[in-house]
Amino acid sequence: MVDSTLVVALIALLVSLIAMIIALGQLAAQLLGTADGYRRCSRSVMGGWAGMTRRKWHWREFRFETFYTTPSFSLWSSSGLDMSRQLFRSRGLLVLGAGDAHNDARIKDRARYDHSRDLSRASWLLLLDHIHTREMTYWGLVFPREYHEHPQLLDPAGLGGEPHANIPHRTVVCITNRVRSWDFMPPDVVRPMGHVSLGDLISIGHRLGMAWRDIRPGDSILRAEGSGASISSAQVRGVGLLIDFRYDPASDDTRWKLLPTYEADMMGFGLVRADKPLFAARPSTQDFSTSDTIKAALKYYEVTEAALKVYTETTDLATVGEIIGLLSPWMAVESADRTKLIRPTPARADIASPFTWREGRLLFHHVLTTNREAHARSEASNYVAEVLEDLARDFPARFTGNSQASDETHGEVEFIRRLRKCHARTTAYFARFADPAAIIGCHISANIESSRRAAENVTEKKPHPGDFIPEGRYSPTMLERAYIYMDNRKSFVELVASENTEPLFEKSEDIEADIEGAWWMLVLRGIVWFLSVDFVEPRAFPNVPSVFWGSTTPVYIG
C-alpha cells in the first residue's frame, strides 16, 4: 500500500508545477505585453508586411520594443537603359507593377482580402494594391524590351553622340522599406502608417485618375476623388498630415491614362520643362499655370513689347500655347495606349492653334506640295515638305483627320516612331543654333494677333478657301489662322534678322530662305509633338499650384 505521505507529496509537487507553469505563463504574457502595438501589426492589419514585424528585448528596461516595417512611396525617374533591375535593387527600391514586385511577399497576398469592405486593414495596403495593378498595365512600356535588345534605337538621329537624347524620362512608382518603432507612435494612431511626400502623392493621384479638389497642407486638408478612388485627410497630434485612401472598383470609370513620364507629371502642376539638349543656352522650367507666369515666360523668351501688350490685354493662348509643344522634349512612349497629358494652362484652357488642328497641317502640306519651288527654298524646308508628304501618304487617318480614311499600311507604333524620328531631327537642327529660344520668341511675336485677325476675316466674310481639305468640313477660323501664319513669314524673317542673335545665319548665302527654313522646322516640331500626345478634358483635372511640385512635405497614410 502506497504511503499516504508520498501521495500527498506527489500531489503537492504536481500542484506546485502547475502553479509554476501558470506563473511562468503569466510572466511571459506580461513580458510579451510590454511589446506595445505588436498585435496591431498582425497580418490581418498589414498583410504580408506583418512578416517583418519584430520585437527587441531591452534588459535595462526589462521589456520588449516593437519594430514594424511599412512602405514609403516615391516616384523615381530616369531614361533609357539607366532603368535596370540591378539599379533598383542596389537602391533598395521595389518598382510597383514589375514582375519582381508581383511575386514579392509584401504584395502577392493582396488578393486574399476585400479591401473595400475590410476597414480594419491599413489603407496604404489598398493604395499599394491599386498602384501595383495600374502600373502592371504599362510596365512593358516603361521598360520596352526592344531598347535593351537594340540599343541603336535609342538614338535615331544621332544627336551629337548622346545615347539617350530623345528618350522620354519615364517615371515609375517605387516603394522602400521604412522601419519604425511603436514607442514613438502617437496615441491617436491605431494602425501602422505608410509614408509619401506631398509632391509625389499629387502626381500618383493624377496617375490613378484622381482630381485634386482641395490642397491646403497648412490647414491639414487634402481631398481628391475620381475613378472610384478617394483621399481624405486629418490632422493627427504628434504626426501631422494623415490621409486615408479608399477605392471602390464598382465606381471606377477610368478614362484617362496619363503618360508615365517626368515632364508629364510636371504638367499636372502647370510646369513646362524645356528640352535640355535643345535649349542649353536657356535651361529652364516655365510656369504656365497663371496668366502672370505665362507673361513672365514670354519675357524670358524675349517676345517683343508689342506682343507682350497684346497678351496682357487678351490673355489669349491661341498662339502662346504653342510654346508648350515647341519647348517640351519628346514625351510619347512607343507601343503605349497612354498618350494623355494634363493641360498646364490656366483653368486647363484648351490649346487651339494651326499646330494642333488639322486645318493647319493640311494647309502647310498643301502649300509645300503644290508650289514647292516657291516655298521650299532651303534644305530645311525641303525636309519638312518630304515629311508632311510621307505622313499624309502613310497615315491618312491620323494626319488628315479624315474619318473615312484608314492607316492600313502602318499601325500606331510605327506612327509614334515616325513622329519621334522627325522630332529628333528638329532637335538636331536647332541644336546648332546659339539660342533657339529666341527663334521661338520671334514666331510668337509675329503671330500673337493671328486669332483676332482670323476671327475678323471670317466675320467680314473674307476667309481663304478650304476646298483642298478632305470631306469638306473644316473650321474657317482655324484655316484662316494658318493662312495668316503663312503671310507672317516675312515678319518672322525680319524679326530674326533684326535681332541679330543667331551667328549661324551670318554665313548664309540666302539668309531669307534659311530663316524661312527655320520657321518651317518650327512648324514641323510643333505639328509632330502635338500629334504624338493628347490632352485630357479641361475639367477632368483642376489646377494644382506649381509650388507643390517636388514638395517634400511628409504625408502619412493610415
Coordinates of C-alpha atoms in Angstrom, one line a residue:
M1 CA 0.0 0.0 0.0
V2 CA 1.4 3.4 -1.0
D3 CA 2.4 5.6 1.8
S4 CA -0.2 8.4 2.2
T5 CA 2.7 10.8 2.9
L6 CA 4.2 10.1 -0.5
V7 CA 0.8 10.6 -2.2
V8 CA 0.4 14.0 -0.6
A9 CA 3.9 14.9 -1.6
L10 CA 3.3 14.0 -5.2
I11 CA 0.1 15.9 -5.2
A12 CA 1.8 18.9 -3.7
L13 CA 4.6 18.6 -6.3
L14 CA 2.0 18.5 -9.1
V15 CA 0.2 21.5 -7.8
S16 CA 3.4 23.3 -7.5
L17 CA 4.4 22.5 -11.1
I18 CA 1.0 23.7 -12.3
A19 CA 1.3 26.9 -10.3
M20 CA 4.8 27.4 -11.6
I21 CA 3.7 26.9 -15.2
I22 CA 0.8 29.3 -14.7
A23 CA 3.2 31.8 -13.1
L24 CA 5.6 31.5 -15.9
G25 CA 2.8 31.9 -18.4
Q26 CA 1.6 35.0 -16.6
L27 CA 5.2 36.3 -16.5
A28 CA 5.6 35.6 -20.3
A29 CA 2.3 37.2 -21.0
Q30 CA 3.3 40.3 -19.0
L31 CA 6.7 40.4 -20.7
L32 CA 5.2 40.0 -24.2
G33 CA 2.6 42.5 -23.3
T34 CA 5.3 45.1 -22.9
A35 CA 5.6 45.0 -26.7
D36 CA 3.2 47.8 -27.3
G37 CA 1.5 47.8 -30.7
Y38 CA 2.6 44.3 -31.7
R39 CA -1.0 43.0 -32.1
R40 CA -1.8 46.0 -34.3
C41 CA 1.0 44.9 -36.7
S42 CA -0.5 41.5 -37.4
R43 CA -1.3 40.0 -40.8
S44 CA -4.9 40.9 -40.6
V45 CA -3.9 44.6 -40.5
M46 CA -0.7 44.7 -42.6
G47 CA -0.9 41.7 -44.9
G48 CA 2.5 40.4 -45.9
W49 CA 4.3 43.3 -44.2
A50 CA 3.5 41.6 -40.9
G51 CA 6.3 39.2 -41.5
M52 CA 8.8 41.9 -41.0
T53 CA 7.4 43.0 -37.6
R54 CA 9.8 42.1 -34.8
R55 CA 10.3 42.6 -31.0
K56 CA 13.6 43.7 -29.4
W57 CA 14.3 42.9 -25.8
H58 CA 15.8 45.7 -23.6
W59 CA 17.4 44.3 -20.4
R60 CA 17.8 47.7 -18.7
E61 CA 14.1 48.4 -19.1
F62 CA 13.1 44.7 -18.9
R63 CA 10.6 45.0 -21.8
F64 CA 10.1 44.4 -25.5
E65 CA 10.1 47.2 -28.1
T66 CA 8.0 46.6 -31.3
F67 CA 9.5 47.5 -34.6
Y68 CA 7.3 47.4 -37.7
T69 CA 8.1 48.0 -41.4
T70 CA 5.8 49.9 -43.8
P71 CA 6.3 51.2 -47.3
S72 CA 7.5 54.7 -48.3
F73 CA 6.1 55.6 -51.7
S74 CA 8.1 57.7 -54.2
L75 CA 8.3 58.5 -57.9
W76 CA 11.6 57.6 -59.5
S77 CA 12.7 58.9 -62.8
S78 CA 15.4 58.1 -65.3
S79 CA 15.8 57.5 -69.0
G80 CA 16.6 54.7 -71.4
L81 CA 18.9 51.9 -70.3
D82 CA 19.5 53.6 -66.9
M83 CA 16.4 51.9 -65.7
S84 CA 17.6 48.4 -64.8
R85 CA 16.7 45.8 -62.1
Q86 CA 20.2 46.0 -60.8
L87 CA 20.0 49.7 -60.3
F88 CA 16.7 49.5 -58.4
R89 CA 17.9 46.6 -56.2
S90 CA 21.1 48.5 -55.3
R91 CA 19.0 51.4 -54.1
G92 CA 16.5 49.2 -52.2
L93 CA 13.6 50.1 -54.5
L94 CA 10.8 47.8 -55.4
V95 CA 9.1 49.0 -58.5
L96 CA 5.3 48.5 -58.4
G97 CA 3.9 46.8 -61.5
A98 CA 7.1 44.9 -62.3
G99 CA 7.4 41.1 -62.2
D100 CA 9.7 41.3 -59.2
A101 CA 7.0 43.1 -57.2
H102 CA 4.2 40.8 -58.4
N103 CA 6.0 37.9 -56.6
D104 CA 7.1 39.8 -53.6
A105 CA 5.7 38.7 -50.2
R106 CA 4.7 42.2 -49.4
I107 CA 2.3 42.3 -52.4
K108 CA 1.3 38.8 -53.5
D109 CA -1.2 38.2 -50.8
R110 CA -3.2 41.3 -51.6
A111 CA -6.0 39.4 -53.3
R112 CA -7.0 37.5 -50.2
Y113 CA -8.9 40.4 -48.8
D114 CA -11.7 42.7 -49.9
H115 CA -10.0 46.0 -49.3
S116 CA -13.2 48.0 -49.9
R117 CA -15.0 46.3 -47.0
D118 CA -12.2 45.2 -44.6
L119 CA -11.8 48.6 -42.9
S120 CA -9.5 47.1 -40.2
R121 CA -6.6 46.9 -42.6
A122 CA -4.3 49.8 -43.2
S123 CA -5.4 51.9 -46.2
W124 CA -1.9 52.1 -47.6
L125 CA -2.3 48.4 -48.4
L126 CA -5.2 49.3 -50.6
L127 CA -3.2 52.1 -52.2
L128 CA -0.3 49.8 -52.7
D129 CA -2.5 47.2 -54.4
H130 CA -4.3 49.8 -56.6
I131 CA -1.0 51.4 -57.8
H132 CA 0.5 48.0 -58.5
T133 CA -2.5 46.9 -60.5
R134 CA -2.5 50.1 -62.6
E135 CA 1.3 50.0 -63.1
M136 CA 1.2 46.5 -64.4
T137 CA -0.9 47.7 -67.4
Y138 CA 2.0 49.6 -68.8
W139 CA 5.1 48.1 -67.2
G140 CA 6.3 46.8 -70.6
L141 CA 6.0 50.3 -72.0
V142 CA 8.3 51.7 -69.3
F143 CA 11.0 49.2 -70.0
P144 CA 10.5 48.2 -73.6
R145 CA 12.4 45.0 -74.4
E146 CA 13.3 46.3 -77.9
Y147 CA 15.5 49.0 -76.4
H148 CA 17.6 46.5 -74.5
E149 CA 18.0 44.2 -77.4
H150 CA 18.7 47.0 -79.9
P151 CA 20.4 49.9 -78.2
Q152 CA 20.8 51.8 -81.5
L153 CA 17.0 52.5 -81.4
L154 CA 17.8 54.9 -78.5
D155 CA 19.4 57.4 -80.8
P156 CA 17.5 57.5 -84.1
A157 CA 19.0 60.8 -85.2
G158 CA 22.5 60.7 -83.8
L159 CA 22.0 63.8 -81.7
G160 CA 25.6 64.8 -81.1
G161 CA 26.5 61.3 -79.9
E162 CA 24.3 61.5 -76.8
P163 CA 22.8 58.0 -76.5
H164 CA 19.5 58.9 -74.8
A165 CA 18.9 62.4 -76.1
N166 CA 15.4 61.7 -77.4
I167 CA 14.1 59.1 -74.9
P168 CA 11.4 60.2 -72.5
H169 CA 12.3 60.4 -68.8
R170 CA 9.9 57.7 -67.6
T171 CA 8.8 57.7 -64.0
V172 CA 7.7 54.7 -62.1
V173 CA 6.2 54.3 -58.6
C174 CA 8.6 52.7 -56.2
I175 CA 8.5 51.7 -52.5
T176 CA 11.2 51.3 -50.0
N177 CA 11.0 49.7 -46.5
R178 CA 10.8 52.1 -43.6
V179 CA 11.3 50.7 -40.2
R180 CA 9.7 52.4 -37.2
S181 CA 9.3 51.9 -33.5
W182 CA 5.9 51.7 -31.9
D183 CA 7.3 53.6 -28.9
F184 CA 7.1 56.8 -31.0
M185 CA 3.6 56.2 -32.3
P186 CA 1.2 58.9 -31.2
P187 CA -1.8 57.7 -29.1
D188 CA -4.3 58.8 -31.7
V189 CA -2.9 56.4 -34.3
V190 CA -4.2 52.8 -34.2
R191 CA -2.6 51.3 -37.3
P192 CA 0.9 51.3 -38.8
M193 CA 1.5 54.2 -41.2
G194 CA 2.9 54.4 -44.7
H195 CA 4.7 57.5 -46.0
V196 CA 4.9 59.6 -49.1
S197 CA 5.9 63.1 -49.9
L198 CA 3.2 65.6 -50.9
G199 CA 4.6 66.3 -54.4
D200 CA 4.8 62.6 -55.2
L201 CA 1.3 61.9 -53.7
I202 CA -0.3 64.5 -56.0
S203 CA 1.4 63.0 -59.1
I204 CA 0.4 59.5 -58.0
G205 CA -3.2 60.7 -57.6
H206 CA -3.1 62.0 -61.2
R207 CA -1.8 58.7 -62.4
L208 CA -4.7 57.0 -60.7
G209 CA -7.2 59.3 -62.4
M210 CA -8.0 61.4 -59.3
A211 CA -8.8 65.1 -59.4
W212 CA -7.4 67.2 -56.5
R213 CA -10.3 69.2 -55.2
D214 CA -8.6 70.8 -52.2
I215 CA -4.9 71.1 -51.3
R216 CA -4.2 73.1 -48.1
P217 CA -1.4 71.3 -46.2
G218 CA -1.1 74.2 -43.8
D219 CA -4.7 73.5 -42.7
S220 CA -4.2 69.7 -42.9
I221 CA -6.6 69.5 -45.7
L222 CA -6.1 67.2 -48.7
R223 CA -9.0 65.9 -50.8
A224 CA -9.0 64.1 -54.0
E225 CA -11.5 61.8 -55.8
G226 CA -12.1 60.2 -59.1
S227 CA -12.0 56.8 -60.9
G228 CA -13.6 55.1 -57.9
A229 CA -10.9 56.3 -55.5
S230 CA -10.8 58.9 -52.8
I231 CA -8.3 60.5 -50.5
S232 CA -9.3 62.4 -47.3
S233 CA -7.0 63.8 -44.6
A234 CA -7.0 64.6 -40.9
Q235 CA -4.6 66.4 -38.5
V236 CA -3.2 64.0 -36.0
R237 CA -1.4 65.3 -32.9
G238 CA 2.3 64.3 -33.0
V239 CA 2.2 63.2 -36.6
G240 CA 1.0 66.0 -38.9
L241 CA -0.9 65.2 -42.1
L242 CA -2.5 61.8 -42.1
I243 CA -4.6 60.6 -45.1
D244 CA -7.0 57.7 -45.7
F245 CA -7.3 56.1 -49.1
R246 CA -10.4 54.2 -50.3
Y247 CA -11.2 52.5 -53.6
D248 CA -14.5 51.1 -54.9
P249 CA -14.0 49.1 -58.1
A250 CA -17.7 49.3 -58.9
S251 CA -17.4 53.1 -59.3
D252 CA -14.2 53.0 -61.3
D253 CA -14.9 54.7 -64.7
T254 CA -11.2 55.5 -65.5
R255 CA -10.9 57.2 -68.9
W256 CA -7.5 58.9 -68.5
K257 CA -4.3 57.0 -69.0
L258 CA -1.6 59.6 -68.5
L259 CA 1.9 59.4 -69.9
P260 CA 4.3 57.9 -67.3
T261 CA 7.0 60.5 -67.9
Y262 CA 8.7 63.1 -65.7
E263 CA 7.6 66.0 -67.9
A264 CA 4.0 64.8 -68.0
D265 CA 4.0 64.8 -64.2
M266 CA 5.2 68.4 -64.2
M267 CA 2.4 69.5 -66.5
G268 CA 0.0 68.4 -63.8
F269 CA 1.4 71.3 -61.8
G270 CA 1.3 73.8 -64.7
L271 CA 5.0 73.5 -65.4
V272 CA 6.7 73.0 -68.8
R273 CA 10.3 71.8 -68.8
A274 CA 12.4 73.0 -71.7
D275 CA 14.2 70.3 -73.8
K276 CA 17.7 70.4 -72.3
P277 CA 19.7 69.3 -75.4
L278 CA 17.9 71.9 -77.5
F279 CA 17.8 74.8 -75.0
A280 CA 21.2 74.5 -73.4
A281 CA 21.6 78.3 -73.5
R282 CA 18.4 78.8 -71.5
P283 CA 17.7 75.7 -69.5
S284 CA 14.6 76.4 -67.6
T285 CA 11.2 75.2 -66.4
Q286 CA 8.4 77.6 -67.2
D287 CA 5.2 78.0 -65.2
F288 CA 2.1 78.2 -67.4
S289 CA -0.5 77.9 -64.6
T290 CA -1.5 81.6 -64.5
S291 CA -1.6 84.5 -66.9
D292 CA 1.1 86.3 -64.9
T293 CA 3.5 83.4 -65.0
I294 CA 2.9 83.0 -68.7
K295 CA 3.7 86.6 -69.2
A296 CA 7.0 86.1 -67.3
A297 CA 7.8 83.1 -69.6
L298 CA 7.2 85.3 -72.7
K299 CA 9.6 87.9 -71.3
Y300 CA 12.1 85.2 -70.6
Y301 CA 12.0 84.2 -74.3
E302 CA 12.2 87.8 -75.4
V303 CA 9.0 88.3 -77.3
T304 CA 8.5 91.9 -78.4
E305 CA 6.9 94.5 -76.2
A306 CA 4.0 94.8 -78.7
A307 CA 3.4 91.1 -78.3
L308 CA 3.5 91.3 -74.5
K309 CA 1.0 94.1 -74.6
V310 CA -1.4 92.1 -76.8
Y311 CA -1.2 89.1 -74.4
T312 CA -1.7 91.3 -71.4
E313 CA -4.8 92.7 -72.9
T314 CA -6.3 89.4 -74.2
T315 CA -4.6 86.6 -72.3
D316 CA -5.3 84.6 -75.5
L317 CA -3.5 81.2 -75.5
A318 CA -4.2 80.6 -79.2
T319 CA -0.6 81.2 -80.3
V320 CA 1.2 81.4 -76.9
G321 CA 0.1 77.9 -76.1
E322 CA 2.3 76.6 -78.9
I323 CA 5.3 77.3 -76.7
I324 CA 4.4 74.2 -74.8
G325 CA 5.0 71.9 -77.8
L326 CA 8.0 73.8 -79.1
L327 CA 9.8 73.9 -75.8
S328 CA 9.0 70.4 -74.5
P329 CA 11.2 67.4 -75.1
W330 CA 9.7 64.3 -76.7
M331 CA 7.3 62.7 -74.3
A332 CA 5.3 59.9 -76.1
V333 CA 6.1 56.3 -75.3
E334 CA 6.1 53.9 -78.2
S335 CA 3.7 51.0 -78.1
A336 CA 1.7 52.9 -75.5
D337 CA -2.0 53.3 -75.2
R338 CA -1.1 56.2 -72.9
T339 CA -0.8 59.5 -74.8
K340 CA -2.7 61.7 -72.4
L341 CA -1.4 64.9 -70.8
I342 CA -2.8 67.3 -68.3
R343 CA -3.0 70.8 -69.8
P344 CA -0.5 73.1 -67.9
T345 CA -2.6 76.2 -68.8
P346 CA -4.8 78.4 -66.6
A347 CA -8.1 76.7 -65.8
R348 CA -6.7 73.9 -68.0
A349 CA -7.7 76.1 -71.0
D350 CA -7.6 74.5 -74.5
I351 CA -4.6 75.0 -76.8
A352 CA -6.1 75.6 -80.2
S353 CA -3.7 76.6 -83.0
P354 CA -2.7 75.6 -86.5
F355 CA -0.2 73.2 -84.9
T356 CA -2.9 71.3 -83.0
W357 CA -5.8 71.4 -85.5
R358 CA -5.8 69.5 -88.8
E359 CA -6.5 72.7 -90.8
G360 CA -3.0 73.9 -90.1
R361 CA -1.1 70.8 -91.1
L362 CA -3.3 70.3 -94.2
L363 CA -2.7 73.8 -95.4
F364 CA 1.1 73.6 -94.8
H365 CA 1.2 70.3 -96.6
H366 CA -0.9 71.7 -99.5
V367 CA 1.3 74.7 -99.9
L368 CA 4.6 72.8 -99.9
T369 CA 3.4 70.1 -102.3
T370 CA 1.6 72.3 -104.8
N371 CA 4.1 75.1 -105.0
R372 CA 7.3 73.6 -103.7
E373 CA 9.7 75.7 -105.6
A374 CA 8.3 78.9 -104.2
H375 CA 8.0 77.8 -100.6
A376 CA 10.7 75.2 -100.1
R377 CA 13.8 77.2 -100.9
S378 CA 16.2 75.6 -98.4
E379 CA 17.3 72.2 -97.3
A380 CA 15.2 72.5 -94.1
S381 CA 12.0 73.5 -95.8
N382 CA 12.5 70.7 -98.4
Y383 CA 12.9 68.2 -95.5
V384 CA 9.6 69.5 -94.0
A385 CA 7.8 69.1 -97.3
E386 CA 9.0 65.5 -97.6
V387 CA 8.0 64.6 -94.0
L388 CA 4.5 66.1 -94.4
E389 CA 4.1 64.2 -97.7
D390 CA 5.2 60.9 -96.1
L391 CA 2.8 61.4 -93.1
A392 CA -0.1 62.3 -95.3
R393 CA 0.5 59.2 -97.5
D394 CA 1.3 56.6 -94.8
F395 CA -1.1 57.8 -92.1
P396 CA -4.0 59.5 -93.8
A397 CA -6.5 59.0 -91.0
R398 CA -4.2 60.5 -88.4
F399 CA -2.7 63.2 -90.5
T400 CA -5.9 64.5 -92.3
G401 CA -8.4 63.7 -89.6
N402 CA -10.5 62.0 -92.3
S403 CA -12.8 59.5 -90.6
Q404 CA -13.3 57.7 -93.9
A405 CA -9.5 57.1 -94.3
S406 CA -7.6 54.3 -92.7
D407 CA -3.9 53.6 -91.8
E408 CA -3.8 50.1 -93.2
T409 CA -0.1 50.1 -94.0
H410 CA 1.2 51.2 -90.6
G411 CA -0.1 51.0 -87.1
E412 CA 0.0 53.2 -84.1
V413 CA 3.5 52.1 -83.0
E414 CA 5.0 53.0 -86.4
F415 CA 3.2 56.3 -86.3
I416 CA 4.7 57.3 -83.0
R417 CA 8.1 56.1 -84.0
R418 CA 8.0 58.1 -87.2
L419 CA 6.9 61.2 -85.3
R420 CA 9.7 60.7 -82.8
K421 CA 12.3 60.5 -85.6
C422 CA 11.0 63.7 -87.1
H423 CA 11.1 65.4 -83.7
A424 CA 14.7 64.2 -83.1
R425 CA 15.6 65.7 -86.5
T426 CA 14.2 69.1 -85.5
T427 CA 16.1 68.9 -82.2
A428 CA 19.4 68.2 -84.1
Y429 CA 18.6 71.1 -86.4
F430 CA 18.0 73.7 -83.7
A431 CA 20.8 72.4 -81.5
R432 CA 23.2 74.1 -84.0
F433 CA 21.8 77.5 -83.1
A434 CA 23.3 79.7 -80.4
D435 CA 19.8 80.4 -78.9
P436 CA 16.9 78.5 -80.4
A437 CA 14.6 80.1 -77.7
A438 CA 14.9 83.4 -79.5
I439 CA 13.6 81.8 -82.7
I440 CA 10.5 80.7 -80.8
G441 CA 10.1 84.2 -79.4
C442 CA 10.1 85.7 -82.9
H443 CA 7.5 83.2 -84.0
I444 CA 5.2 84.1 -81.1
S445 CA 5.8 87.8 -81.7
A446 CA 4.9 87.6 -85.3
N447 CA 1.7 85.6 -84.8
I448 CA 0.4 86.8 -81.5
E449 CA -2.6 88.5 -83.1
S450 CA -3.5 85.8 -85.6
S451 CA -6.5 84.6 -83.6
R452 CA -8.1 88.1 -83.6
R453 CA -7.3 88.8 -87.2
A454 CA -8.7 85.4 -88.3
A455 CA -11.9 86.0 -86.5
E456 CA -12.3 89.4 -88.1
N457 CA -11.7 88.0 -91.6
V458 CA -14.3 85.2 -91.1
T459 CA -16.8 87.7 -89.7
E460 CA -16.2 90.0 -92.6
K461 CA -16.5 87.0 -95.0
K462 CA -13.0 87.3 -96.3
P463 CA -11.6 83.9 -95.5
H464 CA -9.4 81.9 -97.8
P465 CA -10.9 78.8 -99.4
G466 CA -10.5 75.3 -98.0
D467 CA -11.5 73.2 -100.9
F468 CA -8.4 71.1 -100.6
I469 CA -9.4 69.7 -97.2
P470 CA -10.9 66.1 -97.3
E471 CA -14.6 65.7 -96.5
G472 CA -15.0 69.4 -97.0
R473 CA -15.7 70.1 -93.3
Y474 CA -13.3 72.4 -91.5
S475 CA -13.0 75.4 -89.2
P476 CA -12.8 78.5 -91.3
T477 CA -11.3 80.4 -88.4
M478 CA -8.5 77.9 -87.9
L479 CA -7.8 77.6 -91.6
E480 CA -7.6 81.4 -91.7
R481 CA -5.1 81.5 -88.9
A482 CA -2.9 79.0 -90.8
Y483 CA -3.1 81.3 -93.8
I484 CA -2.1 84.3 -91.6
Y485 CA 0.9 82.2 -90.3
M486 CA 1.9 81.8 -93.9
D487 CA 1.6 85.5 -94.6
N488 CA 3.5 86.4 -91.4
R489 CA 6.6 84.5 -92.5
K490 CA 8.1 87.8 -93.8
S491 CA 7.5 89.4 -90.4
F492 CA 9.3 86.4 -88.8
V493 CA 12.2 86.7 -91.1
E494 CA 12.5 90.4 -90.3
L495 CA 12.4 89.8 -86.6
V496 CA 15.0 87.1 -86.6
A497 CA 17.3 89.2 -88.9
S498 CA 16.8 92.3 -86.8
E499 CA 17.6 90.5 -83.5
N500 CA 21.0 89.5 -84.9
T501 CA 21.3 86.9 -82.2
E502 CA 22.0 83.9 -84.5
P503 CA 25.5 83.7 -85.9
L504 CA 24.5 80.7 -88.0
F505 CA 22.7 83.0 -90.4
E506 CA 25.6 85.4 -90.9
K507 CA 27.3 82.9 -93.1
S508 CA 24.2 82.2 -95.2
E509 CA 24.2 82.7 -98.9
D510 CA 20.4 83.3 -98.9
I511 CA 19.6 84.5 -95.4
E512 CA 15.9 84.9 -96.1
A513 CA 15.5 81.4 -97.4
D514 CA 17.4 79.9 -94.4
I515 CA 15.5 81.9 -91.8
E516 CA 12.3 80.8 -93.5
G517 CA 13.6 77.2 -93.4
A518 CA 14.0 77.6 -89.6
W519 CA 10.3 78.7 -89.4
W520 CA 9.3 75.6 -91.3
M521 CA 11.3 73.4 -88.9
L522 CA 9.4 75.1 -86.0
V523 CA 6.2 74.3 -87.7
L524 CA 7.2 70.6 -88.1
R525 CA 8.3 70.4 -84.5
G526 CA 5.0 71.8 -83.2
I527 CA 2.9 69.5 -85.5
V528 CA 4.7 66.2 -84.7
W529 CA 4.8 67.0 -80.9
F530 CA 1.1 67.8 -80.7
L531 CA 0.2 64.8 -82.9
S532 CA 2.0 62.5 -80.6
V533 CA 0.1 63.4 -77.4
D534 CA -3.5 64.3 -76.5
F535 CA -4.7 66.5 -73.7
V536 CA -7.5 65.4 -71.3
E537 CA -10.7 67.3 -71.0
P538 CA -10.1 70.7 -69.2
R539 CA -12.4 69.9 -66.3
A540 CA -11.0 66.4 -65.6
F541 CA -8.1 67.7 -63.5
P542 CA -8.4 71.1 -61.7
N543 CA -5.2 73.2 -61.5
V544 CA -2.7 72.3 -58.8
P545 CA -0.5 75.2 -57.6
S546 CA 3.0 74.8 -59.0
V547 CA 4.5 75.4 -55.6
F548 CA 3.6 71.8 -54.7
W549 CA 5.8 70.3 -57.4
G550 CA 8.6 68.4 -55.7
S551 CA 7.3 69.3 -52.3
T552 CA 8.9 67.1 -49.6
T553 CA 6.2 67.8 -47.0
P554 CA 5.7 64.4 -45.3
V555 CA 2.3 62.8 -45.7
Y556 CA 1.4 59.7 -43.6
I557 CA -1.0 57.1 -44.8
G558 CA -3.2 55.4 -42.2

